[in-house]
PDB file of C-alpha atoms in Angstrom:
ATOM      1  CA  UNK P  13     -45.697 -20.528   7.942  1.00  0.00           C
ATOM      2  CA  UNK P  14     -48.141 -17.650   8.469  1.00  0.00           C
ATOM      3  CA  UNK P  15     -49.655 -16.757  11.852  1.00  0.00           C
ATOM      4  CA  UNK P  16     -52.161 -14.250  13.152  1.00  0.00           C
ATOM      5  CA  UNK P  17     -51.037 -12.994  16.555  1.00  0.00           C
ATOM      6  CA  UNK P  18     -53.309 -10.963  18.808  1.00  0.00           C
ATOM      7  CA  UNK P  19     -51.887  -9.301  21.898  1.00  0.00           C
ATOM      8  CA  UNK P  20     -52.890  -6.668  24.439  1.00  0.00           C
ATOM      9  CA  UNK P  21     -50.465  -3.846  25.250  1.00  0.00           C
ATOM     10  CA  UNK P  22     -50.571  -0.942  27.704  1.00  0.00           C
ATOM     11  CA  UNK P  23     -51.308   2.244  25.765  1.00  0.00           C
ATOM     12  CA  UNK P  24     -47.888   3.873  26.018  1.00  0.00           C
ATOM     13  CA  UNK P  25     -45.104   4.600  23.516  1.00  0.00           C
ATOM     14  CA  UNK P  26     -42.364   2.136  22.626  1.00  0.00           C
ATOM     15  CA  UNK P  27     -43.985  -1.237  23.334  1.00  0.00           C
ATOM     16  CA  UNK P  28     -44.949  -1.942  19.724  1.00  0.00           C
ATOM     17  CA  UNK P  29     -41.405  -1.093  18.658  1.00  0.00           C
ATOM     18  CA  UNK P  30     -40.075  -3.726  21.087  1.00  0.00           C
ATOM     19  CA  UNK P  31     -42.302  -6.355  19.509  1.00  0.00           C
ATOM     20  CA  UNK P  32     -41.234  -5.354  16.000  1.00  0.00           C
ATOM     21  CA  UNK P  33     -37.579  -5.585  17.030  1.00  0.00           C
ATOM     22  CA  UNK P  34     -38.088  -9.009  18.603  1.00  0.00           C
ATOM     23  CA  UNK P  35     -39.763 -10.249  15.402  1.00  0.00           C
ATOM     24  CA  UNK P  36     -36.874  -8.935  13.326  1.00  0.00           C
ATOM     25  CA  UNK P  37     -34.257 -10.647  15.487  1.00  0.00           C
ATOM     26  CA  UNK P  38     -36.143 -13.959  15.234  1.00  0.00           C
ATOM     27  CA  UNK P  39     -36.625 -13.541  11.452  1.00  0.00           C
ATOM     28  CA  UNK P  40     -40.405 -13.214  11.680  1.00  0.00           C
ATOM     29  CA  UNK P  41     -41.696 -10.921   8.938  1.00  0.00           C
ATOM     30  CA  UNK P  42     -44.681  -8.708   9.825  1.00  0.00           C
ATOM     31  CA  UNK P  43     -46.943  -8.614   6.737  1.00  0.00           C
ATOM     32  CA  UNK P  44     -50.153  -7.194   8.188  1.00  0.00           C
ATOM     33  CA  UNK P  45     -51.404  -5.296  11.213  1.00  0.00           C
ATOM     34  CA  UNK P  46     -54.603  -3.979  12.789  1.00  0.00           C
ATOM     35  CA  UNK P  47     -54.929  -1.783  15.877  1.00  0.00           C
ATOM     36  CA  UNK P  48     -58.037  -1.972  18.063  1.00  0.00           C
ATOM     37  CA  UNK P  49     -57.991   1.101  20.327  1.00  0.00           C
ATOM     38  CA  UNK P  50     -58.994   0.874  23.968  1.00  0.00           C
ATOM     39  CA  UNK P  51     -58.199   2.367  27.342  1.00  0.00           C
ATOM     40  CA  UNK P  52     -55.928   1.809  29.196  1.00  0.00           C
ATOM     41  CA  UNK P  53     -54.900  -1.051  26.870  1.00  0.00           C
ATOM     42  CA  UNK P  54     -54.709  -1.455  23.106  1.00  0.00           C
ATOM     43  CA  UNK P  55     -55.247  -4.724  21.227  1.00  0.00           C
ATOM     44  CA  UNK P  56     -52.900  -5.260  18.293  1.00  0.00           C
ATOM     45  CA  UNK P  57     -53.352  -7.977  15.691  1.00  0.00           C
ATOM     46  CA  UNK P  58     -50.347  -8.801  13.539  1.00  0.00           C
ATOM     47  CA  UNK P  59     -49.962 -11.266  10.706  1.00  0.00           C
ATOM     48  CA  UNK P  60     -46.419 -12.655  10.641  1.00  0.00           C
ATOM     49  CA  UNK P  61     -44.536 -15.111   8.453  1.00  0.00           C
ATOM     50  CA  UNK P  62     -42.351 -17.369  10.594  1.00  0.00           C
ATOM     51  CA  UNK P  63     -39.576 -19.741   9.507  1.00  0.00           C
ATOM     52  CA  UNK P  64     -40.524 -23.376   8.887  1.00  0.00           C
ATOM     53  CA  UNK P  65     -40.853 -25.409  12.054  1.00  0.00           C
ATOM     54  CA  UNK P  66     -42.232 -22.662  14.278  1.00  0.00           C
ATOM     55  CA  UNK P  67     -45.274 -23.560  16.400  1.00  0.00           C
ATOM     56  CA  UNK P  68     -48.037 -21.433  17.891  1.00  0.00           C
ATOM     57  CA  UNK P  69     -46.451 -21.827  21.321  1.00  0.00           C
ATOM     58  CA  UNK P  70     -43.109 -20.477  20.077  1.00  0.00           C
ATOM     59  CA  UNK P  71     -44.731 -17.524  18.318  1.00  0.00           C
ATOM     60  CA  UNK P  72     -46.828 -16.648  21.390  1.00  0.00           C
ATOM     61  CA  UNK P  73     -43.790 -16.989  23.663  1.00  0.00           C
ATOM     62  CA  UNK P  74     -41.798 -14.544  21.492  1.00  0.00           C
ATOM     63  CA  UNK P  75     -44.531 -11.903  21.792  1.00  0.00           C
ATOM     64  CA  UNK P  76     -44.914 -12.414  25.549  1.00  0.00           C
ATOM     65  CA  UNK P  77     -41.188 -11.987  26.142  1.00  0.00           C
ATOM     66  CA  UNK P  78     -41.330  -8.756  24.121  1.00  0.00           C
ATOM     67  CA  UNK P  79     -43.995  -7.358  26.463  1.00  0.00           C
ATOM     68  CA  UNK P  80     -47.273  -8.647  25.014  1.00  0.00           C
ATOM     69  CA  UNK P  81     -50.116  -9.766  27.262  1.00  0.00           C
ATOM     70  CA  UNK P  82     -52.966 -12.229  26.617  1.00  0.00           C
ATOM     71  CA  UNK P  83     -51.190 -13.431  23.476  1.00  0.00           C
ATOM     72  CA  UNK P  84     -53.044 -15.769  21.107  1.00  0.00           C
ATOM     73  CA  UNK P  85     -51.399 -17.168  17.961  1.00  0.00           C
ATOM     74  CA  UNK P  86     -53.349 -19.032  15.262  1.00  0.00           C
ATOM     75  CA  UNK P  87     -52.297 -20.321  11.866  1.00  0.00           C
ATOM     76  CA  UNK P  88     -53.881 -18.446   8.945  1.00  0.00           C
ATOM     77  CA  UNK P  89     -54.076 -18.684   5.171  1.00  0.00           C
ATOM     78  CA  UNK P  90     -52.095 -16.585   2.722  1.00  0.00           C
ATOM     79  CA  UNK P  91     -54.993 -14.129   2.226  1.00  0.00           C
ATOM     80  CA  UNK P  92     -55.015 -12.947   5.838  1.00  0.00           C
ATOM     81  CA  UNK P  93     -53.116  -9.640   5.345  1.00  0.00           C
ATOM     82  CA  UNK P  94     -56.039  -8.094   3.370  1.00  0.00           C
ATOM     83  CA  UNK P  95     -57.213  -5.007   5.262  1.00  0.00           C
ATOM     84  CA  UNK P  96     -60.360  -5.432   7.347  1.00  0.00           C
ATOM     85  CA  UNK P  97     -62.561  -2.716   5.733  1.00  0.00           C
ATOM     86  CA  UNK P  98     -62.024  -4.307   2.321  1.00  0.00           C
ATOM     87  CA  UNK P  99     -62.907  -7.753   3.645  1.00  0.00           C
ATOM     88  CA  UNK P 100     -66.096  -6.479   5.298  1.00  0.00           C
ATOM     89  CA  UNK P 101     -67.206  -4.671   2.155  1.00  0.00           C
ATOM     90  CA  UNK P 102     -66.502  -7.807   0.126  1.00  0.00           C
ATOM     91  CA  UNK P 103     -68.468  -9.832   2.687  1.00  0.00           C
ATOM     92  CA  UNK P 104     -71.498  -7.557   2.322  1.00  0.00           C
ATOM     93  CA  UNK P 105     -71.269  -7.951  -1.453  1.00  0.00           C
ATOM     94  CA  UNK P 106     -71.152 -11.741  -1.130  1.00  0.00           C
ATOM     95  CA  UNK P 107     -74.378 -11.696   0.895  1.00  0.00           C
ATOM     96  CA  UNK P 108     -76.254  -9.155  -1.228  1.00  0.00           C
ATOM     97  CA  UNK P 109     -75.043 -10.187  -4.686  1.00  0.00           C
ATOM     98  CA  UNK P 110     -73.848 -13.759  -4.202  1.00  0.00           C
ATOM     99  CA  UNK P 111     -76.546 -15.008  -1.842  1.00  0.00           C
ATOM    100  CA  UNK P 112     -74.151 -16.321   0.828  1.00  0.00           C
ATOM    101  CA  UNK P 113     -75.708 -16.685   4.308  1.00  0.00           C
ATOM    102  CA  UNK P 114     -74.763 -13.734   6.497  1.00  0.00           C
ATOM    103  CA  UNK P 115     -73.887 -16.118   9.351  1.00  0.00           C
ATOM    104  CA  UNK P 116     -71.340 -17.866   7.147  1.00  0.00           C
ATOM    105  CA  UNK P 117     -69.757 -14.567   6.080  1.00  0.00           C
ATOM    106  CA  UNK P 118     -69.533 -13.315   9.679  1.00  0.00           C
ATOM    107  CA  UNK P 119     -67.932 -16.568  10.828  1.00  0.00           C
ATOM    108  CA  UNK P 120     -65.285 -16.123   8.141  1.00  0.00           C
ATOM    109  CA  UNK P 121     -64.664 -12.440   8.859  1.00  0.00           C
ATOM    110  CA  UNK P 122     -64.483 -12.908  12.629  1.00  0.00           C
ATOM    111  CA  UNK P 123     -62.490 -16.130  12.485  1.00  0.00           C
ATOM    112  CA  UNK P 124     -64.924 -18.129  14.637  1.00  0.00           C
ATOM    113  CA  UNK P 125     -63.828 -21.520  13.317  1.00  0.00           C
ATOM    114  CA  UNK P 126     -62.422 -23.620  16.156  1.00  0.00           C
ATOM    115  CA  UNK P 127     -58.873 -22.297  16.622  1.00  0.00           C
ATOM    116  CA  UNK P 128     -55.912 -24.395  17.654  1.00  0.00           C
ATOM    117  CA  UNK P 129     -54.716 -21.933  20.280  1.00  0.00           C
ATOM    118  CA  UNK P 130     -51.876 -22.499  22.700  1.00  0.00           C
ATOM    119  CA  UNK P 131     -53.813 -21.427  25.803  1.00  0.00           C
ATOM    120  CA  UNK P 132     -57.593 -21.797  25.447  1.00  0.00           C
ATOM    121  CA  UNK P 133     -59.497 -19.780  28.062  1.00  0.00           C
ATOM    122  CA  UNK P 134     -63.080 -20.334  26.905  1.00  0.00           C
ATOM    123  CA  UNK P 135     -65.552 -18.618  24.612  1.00  0.00           C
ATOM    124  CA  UNK P 136     -66.255 -14.936  24.251  1.00  0.00           C
ATOM    125  CA  UNK P 137     -69.824 -14.308  23.082  1.00  0.00           C
ATOM    126  CA  UNK P 138     -70.957 -11.684  20.589  1.00  0.00           C
ATOM    127  CA  UNK P 139     -74.722 -11.000  20.417  1.00  0.00           C
ATOM    128  CA  UNK P 140     -75.784  -9.143  17.273  1.00  0.00           C
ATOM    129  CA  UNK P 141     -79.271  -7.643  16.974  1.00  0.00           C
ATOM    130  CA  UNK P 142     -81.295  -8.137  13.798  1.00  0.00           C
ATOM    131  CA  UNK P 143     -83.711  -5.550  12.457  1.00  0.00           C
ATOM    132  CA  UNK P 144     -86.707  -7.436  13.945  1.00  0.00           C
ATOM    133  CA  UNK P 145     -85.122  -7.575  17.406  1.00  0.00           C
ATOM    134  CA  UNK P 146     -83.940 -11.182  17.241  1.00  0.00           C
ATOM    135  CA  UNK P 147     -80.399 -12.037  18.318  1.00  0.00           C
ATOM    136  CA  UNK P 148     -77.675 -13.675  16.259  1.00  0.00           C
ATOM    137  CA  UNK P 149     -75.044 -15.126  18.593  1.00  0.00           C
ATOM    138  CA  UNK P 150     -71.495 -15.993  17.531  1.00  0.00           C
ATOM    139  CA  UNK P 151     -68.600 -17.017  19.757  1.00  0.00           C
ATOM    140  CA  UNK P 152     -64.911 -17.841  19.614  1.00  0.00           C
ATOM    141  CA  UNK P 153     -61.959 -18.469  21.906  1.00  0.00           C
ATOM    142  CA  UNK P 154     -60.220 -15.138  21.153  1.00  0.00           C
ATOM    143  CA  UNK P 155     -62.057 -12.178  22.787  1.00  0.00           C
ATOM    144  CA  UNK P 156     -63.904  -9.796  20.473  1.00  0.00           C
ATOM    145  CA  UNK P 157     -62.718  -6.184  20.450  1.00  0.00           C
ATOM    146  CA  UNK P 158     -65.180  -3.246  20.484  1.00  0.00           C
ATOM    147  CA  UNK P 159     -64.154  -2.448  16.892  1.00  0.00           C
ATOM    148  CA  UNK P 160     -64.990  -5.995  15.728  1.00  0.00           C
ATOM    149  CA  UNK P 161     -68.335  -5.859  17.524  1.00  0.00           C
ATOM    150  CA  UNK P 162     -69.207  -2.576  15.782  1.00  0.00           C
ATOM    151  CA  UNK P 163     -68.129  -3.859  12.362  1.00  0.00           C
ATOM    152  CA  UNK P 164     -70.126  -7.089  12.710  1.00  0.00           C
ATOM    153  CA  UNK P 165     -73.264  -5.233  13.848  1.00  0.00           C
ATOM    154  CA  UNK P 166     -72.906  -2.751  10.974  1.00  0.00           C
ATOM    155  CA  UNK P 167     -72.638  -5.595   8.443  1.00  0.00           C
ATOM    156  CA  UNK P 168     -75.674  -7.401   9.880  1.00  0.00           C
ATOM    157  CA  UNK P 169     -77.698  -4.174   9.868  1.00  0.00           C
ATOM    158  CA  UNK P 170     -76.715  -3.480   6.258  1.00  0.00           C
ATOM    159  CA  UNK P 171     -77.760  -6.871   4.898  1.00  0.00           C
ATOM    160  CA  UNK P 172     -80.775  -6.925   7.218  1.00  0.00           C
ATOM    161  CA  UNK P 173     -82.103  -3.697   5.751  1.00  0.00           C
ATOM    162  CA  UNK P 174     -81.847  -5.395   2.358  1.00  0.00           C
ATOM    163  CA  UNK P 175     -83.816  -8.416   3.632  1.00  0.00           C
ATOM    164  CA  UNK P 176     -80.903 -10.876   3.893  1.00  0.00           C
ATOM    165  CA  UNK P 177     -81.128 -11.927   7.532  1.00  0.00           C
ATOM    166  CA  UNK P 178     -81.898 -15.571   8.262  1.00  0.00           C
ATOM    167  CA  UNK P 179     -81.696 -16.699  11.923  1.00  0.00           C
ATOM    168  CA  UNK P 180     -78.978 -18.985  13.278  1.00  0.00           C
ATOM    169  CA  UNK P 181     -80.224 -19.749  16.788  1.00  0.00           C
ATOM    170  CA  UNK P 182     -83.987 -19.313  16.266  1.00  0.00           C
ATOM    171  CA  UNK P 183     -86.098 -22.523  16.418  1.00  0.00           C
ATOM    172  CA  UNK P 184     -85.550 -24.660  13.357  1.00  0.00           C
ATOM    173  CA  UNK P 185     -87.966 -24.716  10.447  1.00  0.00           C
ATOM    174  CA  UNK P 186     -89.643 -28.133  10.255  1.00  0.00           C
ATOM    175  CA  UNK P 187     -89.456 -28.267   6.459  1.00  0.00           C
ATOM    176  CA  UNK P 188     -86.603 -30.509   5.206  1.00  0.00           C
ATOM    177  CA  UNK P 189     -86.737 -34.229   5.973  1.00  0.00           C
ATOM    178  CA  UNK P 190     -84.324 -35.218   8.786  1.00  0.00           C
ATOM    179  CA  UNK P 191     -81.357 -37.524   8.132  1.00  0.00           C
ATOM    180  CA  UNK P 192     -79.248 -39.443  10.664  1.00  0.00           C
ATOM    181  CA  UNK P 193     -75.488 -39.513  10.094  1.00  0.00           C
ATOM    182  CA  UNK P 194     -72.197 -39.800  11.960  1.00  0.00           C
ATOM    183  CA  UNK P 195     -70.982 -36.571  13.559  1.00  0.00           C
ATOM    184  CA  UNK P 196     -67.950 -34.866  12.007  1.00  0.00           C
ATOM    185  CA  UNK P 197     -65.488 -32.192  13.193  1.00  0.00           C
ATOM    186  CA  UNK P 198     -67.322 -29.615  11.057  1.00  0.00           C
ATOM    187  CA  UNK P 199     -70.422 -30.101  13.263  1.00  0.00           C
ATOM    188  CA  UNK P 200     -68.987 -28.245  16.285  1.00  0.00           C
ATOM    189  CA  UNK P 201     -70.923 -25.054  15.673  1.00  0.00           C
ATOM    190  CA  UNK P 202     -74.101 -26.878  14.671  1.00  0.00           C
ATOM    191  CA  UNK P 203     -74.098 -28.940  17.876  1.00  0.00           C
ATOM    192  CA  UNK P 204     -73.488 -25.800  19.943  1.00  0.00           C
ATOM    193  CA  UNK P 205     -76.367 -24.011  18.178  1.00  0.00           C
ATOM    194  CA  UNK P 206     -78.646 -27.020  18.789  1.00  0.00           C
ATOM    195  CA  UNK P 207     -77.936 -26.839  22.528  1.00  0.00           C
ATOM    196  CA  UNK P 208     -78.672 -23.100  22.601  1.00  0.00           C
ATOM    197  CA  UNK P 209     -82.074 -23.679  20.963  1.00  0.00           C
ATOM    198  CA  UNK P 210     -83.069 -26.327  23.516  1.00  0.00           C
ATOM    199  CA  UNK P 211     -85.011 -25.451  26.657  1.00  0.00           C
ATOM    200  CA  UNK P 212     -83.565 -25.800  30.159  1.00  0.00           C
ATOM    201  CA  UNK P 213     -85.869 -28.768  30.803  1.00  0.00           C
ATOM    202  CA  UNK P 214     -84.720 -30.592  27.657  1.00  0.00           C
ATOM    203  CA  UNK P 215     -81.058 -30.040  28.515  1.00  0.00           C
ATOM    204  CA  UNK P 216     -81.593 -31.216  32.096  1.00  0.00           C
ATOM    205  CA  UNK P 217     -83.257 -34.416  30.875  1.00  0.00           C
ATOM    206  CA  UNK P 218     -80.205 -35.086  28.703  1.00  0.00           C
ATOM    207  CA  UNK P 219     -77.455 -34.229  31.208  1.00  0.00           C
ATOM    208  CA  UNK P 220     -79.215 -34.479  34.610  1.00  0.00           C
ATOM    209  CA  UNK P 221     -77.409 -31.297  35.663  1.00  0.00           C
ATOM    210  CA  UNK P 222     -77.974 -27.621  34.808  1.00  0.00           C
ATOM    211  CA  UNK P 223     -75.975 -26.902  31.666  1.00  0.00           C
ATOM    212  CA  UNK P 224     -74.295 -23.540  31.189  1.00  0.00           C
ATOM    213  CA  UNK P 225     -74.625 -21.835  27.807  1.00  0.00           C
ATOM    214  CA  UNK P 226     -72.975 -21.312  25.426  1.00  0.00           C
ATOM    215  CA  UNK P 227     -71.020 -24.545  25.143  1.00  0.00           C
ATOM    216  CA  UNK P 228     -67.260 -24.281  25.414  1.00  0.00           C
ATOM    217  CA  UNK P 229     -65.259 -25.508  22.443  1.00  0.00           C
ATOM    218  CA  UNK P 230     -63.811 -28.267  24.602  1.00  0.00           C
ATOM    219  CA  UNK P 231     -67.252 -29.651  25.476  1.00  0.00           C
ATOM    220  CA  UNK P 232     -68.494 -29.323  21.895  1.00  0.00           C
ATOM    221  CA  UNK P 233     -65.487 -31.317  20.732  1.00  0.00           C
ATOM    222  CA  UNK P 234     -66.257 -34.076  23.261  1.00  0.00           C
ATOM    223  CA  UNK P 235     -69.845 -34.223  22.039  1.00  0.00           C
ATOM    224  CA  UNK P 236     -68.818 -34.406  18.374  1.00  0.00           C
ATOM    225  CA  UNK P 237     -65.752 -36.632  18.746  1.00  0.00           C
ATOM    226  CA  UNK P 238     -65.871 -38.536  22.065  1.00  0.00           C
ATOM    227  CA  UNK P 239     -62.542 -40.057  23.088  1.00  0.00           C
ATOM    228  CA  UNK P 240     -63.994 -43.537  23.583  1.00  0.00           C
ATOM    229  CA  UNK P 241     -67.282 -43.632  21.748  1.00  0.00           C
ATOM    230  CA  UNK P 242     -69.316 -42.570  18.743  1.00  0.00           C
ATOM    231  CA  UNK P 243     -71.477 -39.496  18.051  1.00  0.00           C
ATOM    232  CA  UNK P 244     -74.533 -39.194  15.812  1.00  0.00           C
ATOM    233  CA  UNK P 245     -76.462 -36.171  14.587  1.00  0.00           C
ATOM    234  CA  UNK P 246     -79.788 -35.633  12.844  1.00  0.00           C
ATOM    235  CA  UNK P 247     -79.609 -33.021  10.114  1.00  0.00           C
ATOM    236  CA  UNK P 248     -82.528 -31.145   8.568  1.00  0.00           C
ATOM    237  CA  UNK P 249     -81.493 -28.799   5.803  1.00  0.00           C
ATOM    238  CA  UNK P 250     -78.448 -26.944   7.135  1.00  0.00           C
ATOM    239  CA  UNK P 251     -79.409 -27.360  10.813  1.00  0.00           C
ATOM    240  CA  UNK P 252     -78.597 -30.097  13.314  1.00  0.00           C
ATOM    241  CA  UNK P 253     -81.825 -30.851  15.188  1.00  0.00           C
ATOM    242  CA  UNK P 254     -80.810 -33.853  17.315  1.00  0.00           C
ATOM    243  CA  UNK P 255     -77.650 -35.412  18.702  1.00  0.00           C
ATOM    244  CA  UNK P 256     -76.639 -38.644  20.434  1.00  0.00           C
ATOM    245  CA  UNK P 257     -73.465 -40.005  22.015  1.00  0.00           C
ATOM    246  CA  UNK P 258     -72.647 -43.700  22.358  1.00  0.00           C
ATOM    247  CA  UNK P 259     -69.839 -44.265  24.865  1.00  0.00           C
ATOM    248  CA  UNK P 260     -68.611 -46.485  27.671  1.00  0.00           C
ATOM    249  CA  UNK P 261     -69.489 -45.439  31.220  1.00  0.00           C
ATOM    250  CA  UNK P 262     -68.417 -47.465  34.264  1.00  0.00           C
ATOM    251  CA  UNK P 263     -68.099 -50.735  32.385  1.00  0.00           C
ATOM    252  CA  UNK P 264     -71.249 -50.469  30.273  1.00  0.00           C
ATOM    253  CA  UNK P 265     -72.149 -48.778  27.001  1.00  0.00           C
ATOM    254  CA  UNK P 266     -74.732 -46.002  27.123  1.00  0.00           C
ATOM    255  CA  UNK P 267     -76.630 -43.923  24.584  1.00  0.00           C
ATOM    256  CA  UNK P 268     -77.652 -40.374  25.535  1.00  0.00           C
ATOM    257  CA  UNK P 269     -79.947 -38.456  23.181  1.00  0.00           C
ATOM    258  CA  UNK P 270     -80.844 -34.780  22.757  1.00  0.00           C
ATOM    259  CA  UNK P 271     -83.706 -33.679  20.473  1.00  0.00           C
ATOM    260  CA  UNK P 272     -84.573 -30.031  19.859  1.00  0.00           C
ATOM    261  CA  UNK P 273     -87.893 -29.053  21.455  1.00  0.00           C
ATOM    262  CA  UNK P 274     -89.484 -28.088  18.135  1.00  0.00           C
ATOM    263  CA  UNK P 275     -88.685 -31.562  16.734  1.00  0.00           C
ATOM    264  CA  UNK P 276     -90.087 -33.682  19.553  1.00  0.00           C
ATOM    265  CA  UNK P 277     -92.612 -36.427  18.759  1.00  0.00           C
ATOM    266  CA  UNK P 278     -91.484 -36.580  15.117  1.00  0.00           C
ATOM    267  CA  UNK P 279     -89.629 -39.893  15.316  1.00  0.00           C
ATOM    268  CA  UNK P 280     -86.087 -38.545  15.761  1.00  0.00           C
ATOM    269  CA  UNK P 281     -85.468 -40.394  19.031  1.00  0.00           C
ATOM    270  CA  UNK P 282     -86.564 -43.646  17.366  1.00  0.00           C
ATOM    271  CA  UNK P 283     -84.167 -42.975  14.490  1.00  0.00           C
ATOM    272  CA  UNK P 284     -81.279 -42.409  16.891  1.00  0.00           C
ATOM    273  CA  UNK P 285     -82.146 -45.511  18.938  1.00  0.00           C
ATOM    274  CA  UNK P 286     -82.048 -47.669  15.802  1.00  0.00           C
ATOM    275  CA  UNK P 287     -78.831 -46.092  14.518  1.00  0.00           C
ATOM    276  CA  UNK P 288     -77.193 -46.272  17.959  1.00  0.00           C
ATOM    277  CA  UNK P 289     -78.089 -49.953  18.209  1.00  0.00           C
ATOM    278  CA  UNK P 290     -76.586 -50.560  14.767  1.00  0.00           C
ATOM    279  CA  UNK P 291     -73.310 -48.893  15.782  1.00  0.00           C
ATOM    280  CA  UNK P 292     -73.273 -50.895  19.036  1.00  0.00           C
ATOM    281  CA  UNK P 293     -73.777 -54.173  17.154  1.00  0.00           C
ATOM    282  CA  UNK P 294     -70.920 -53.296  14.807  1.00  0.00           C
ATOM    283  CA  UNK P 295     -68.727 -52.870  17.879  1.00  0.00           C
ATOM    284  CA  UNK P 296     -69.700 -56.342  19.043  1.00  0.00           C
ATOM    285  CA  UNK P 297     -71.767 -55.200  22.031  1.00  0.00           C
ATOM    286  CA  UNK P 298     -74.459 -57.458  23.481  1.00  0.00           C
ATOM    287  CA  UNK P 299     -76.513 -54.709  25.137  1.00  0.00           C
ATOM    288  CA  UNK P 300     -76.898 -50.943  25.142  1.00  0.00           C
ATOM    289  CA  UNK P 301     -78.398 -48.744  27.881  1.00  0.00           C
ATOM    290  CA  UNK P 302     -80.243 -45.556  26.971  1.00  0.00           C
ATOM    291  CA  UNK P 303     -79.958 -42.989  29.779  1.00  0.00           C
ATOM    292  CA  UNK P 304     -82.387 -40.086  30.157  1.00  0.00           C
ATOM    293  CA  UNK P 305     -84.344 -38.136  32.754  1.00  0.00           C
ATOM    294  CA  UNK P 306     -86.537 -40.192  35.075  1.00  0.00           C
ATOM    295  CA  UNK P 307     -89.761 -38.668  33.681  1.00  0.00           C
ATOM    296  CA  UNK P 308     -88.821 -38.997  30.013  1.00  0.00           C
ATOM    297  CA  UNK P 309     -91.566 -41.297  28.725  1.00  0.00           C
ATOM    298  CA  UNK P 310     -90.724 -40.325  25.136  1.00  0.00           C
ATOM    299  CA  UNK P 311     -87.690 -42.601  25.326  1.00  0.00           C
ATOM    300  CA  UNK P 312     -89.883 -45.557  26.257  1.00  0.00           C
ATOM    301  CA  UNK P 313     -92.201 -44.910  23.313  1.00  0.00           C
ATOM    302  CA  UNK P 314     -89.229 -44.505  20.975  1.00  0.00           C
ATOM    303  CA  UNK P 315     -87.698 -47.806  22.098  1.00  0.00           C
ATOM    304  CA  UNK P 316     -90.989 -49.572  21.446  1.00  0.00           C
ATOM    305  CA  UNK P 317     -91.311 -47.915  18.046  1.00  0.00           C
ATOM    306  CA  UNK P 318     -87.784 -49.062  17.206  1.00  0.00           C
ATOM    307  CA  UNK P 319     -88.877 -52.681  17.777  1.00  0.00           C
ATOM    308  CA  UNK P 320     -87.043 -53.457  21.034  1.00  0.00           C
ATOM    309  CA  UNK P 321     -88.222 -55.233  24.152  1.00  0.00           C
ATOM    310  CA  UNK P 322     -86.122 -53.606  26.871  1.00  0.00           C
ATOM    311  CA  UNK P 323     -85.465 -53.727  30.598  1.00  0.00           C
ATOM    312  CA  UNK P 324     -86.500 -50.461  32.297  1.00  0.00           C
ATOM    313  CA  UNK P 325     -84.947 -49.241  35.553  1.00  0.00           C
ATOM    314  CA  UNK P 326     -85.196 -45.964  37.418  1.00  0.00           C
ATOM    315  CA  UNK P 327     -82.202 -44.735  39.419  1.00  0.00           C
ATOM    316  CA  UNK P 328     -82.791 -41.482  41.335  1.00  0.00           C
ATOM    317  CA  UNK P 329     -83.248 -38.866  38.577  1.00  0.00           C
ATOM    318  CA  UNK P 330     -82.295 -41.175  35.707  1.00  0.00           C
ATOM    319  CA  UNK P 331     -84.183 -43.594  33.500  1.00  0.00           C
ATOM    320  CA  UNK P 332     -82.136 -46.589  32.280  1.00  0.00           C
ATOM    321  CA  UNK P 333     -83.528 -48.532  29.322  1.00  0.00           C
ATOM    322  CA  UNK P 334     -81.327 -51.531  28.423  1.00  0.00           C
ATOM    323  CA  UNK P 335     -81.674 -53.015  24.939  1.00  0.00           C
ATOM    324  CA  UNK P 336     -80.600 -56.572  24.046  1.00  0.00           C
ATOM    325  CA  UNK P 337     -78.559 -56.470  20.841  1.00  0.00           C
ATOM    326  CA  UNK P 338     -78.983 -59.965  19.460  1.00  0.00           C
ATOM    327  CA  UNK P 339     -78.798 -59.946  15.618  1.00  0.00           C
ATOM    328  CA  UNK P 340     -82.146 -59.254  13.948  1.00  0.00           C
TER     329      UNK P 340
END
């Protein structure tokens, strides 16, 4: 089993030797290493091969007992030991010669896929500046080092100068026809990006509380795979432009919908109402309550467009629209 272990060490002699000795005693083979200088601490990233049966918790515990701080261990593929400069040069080539999106290459180089870490402490955010002044934001659970920030900005600047710089968080192009589908684990980043593109007012209408950005991985997971419910997304091209969650709340089933500002009044809420009602019927439910902000008249129009005659109630800052789900 191969693991990437990142740890912070005080910048003084002998500590790295202690970690190497501890790995040797436990029969963990160090096959790759990067050093990210800093003051007064240094961040070391090691790729180790552990005996079968080892878990991320055991690997992290070994490094902590050897003197490591802020240890994070994640499972990696066999290609992980490749040196970073080579991988970044290959990434630039993939964008310039192979046409891969620069966002996709950066996610791979920086390891921003949702990690299965032993002790998740929340997202660190990396804002990269494009040549036209726009910002490309990426985030992950493991903190970014200054070296990684410099490398990522250099790669974005290189491909940007060549004209290969499409936005990730900028408002979505209204070109491709939208499609409703079930949410999947791979939609974590797309749902997070959708929330970042939405205005404060749109987010407040959806959640009825101020929502802090960017989304944590834990919240994104709940939105994509609710413990006791069902999630839907609307996809246009490669972007997710709307999202809905069907779940049980205090003895009743609710549907909460979020549509990107640029896609309002284009029928997406109606699509999600119809699809949410279909899912609710399949679960054997007799009624479904759509919950939104008290002033959200778009929901009422969408319900009518979807063909429902509903009961409308207003509770403080919330609008409750209950749909009967008799077979049609």
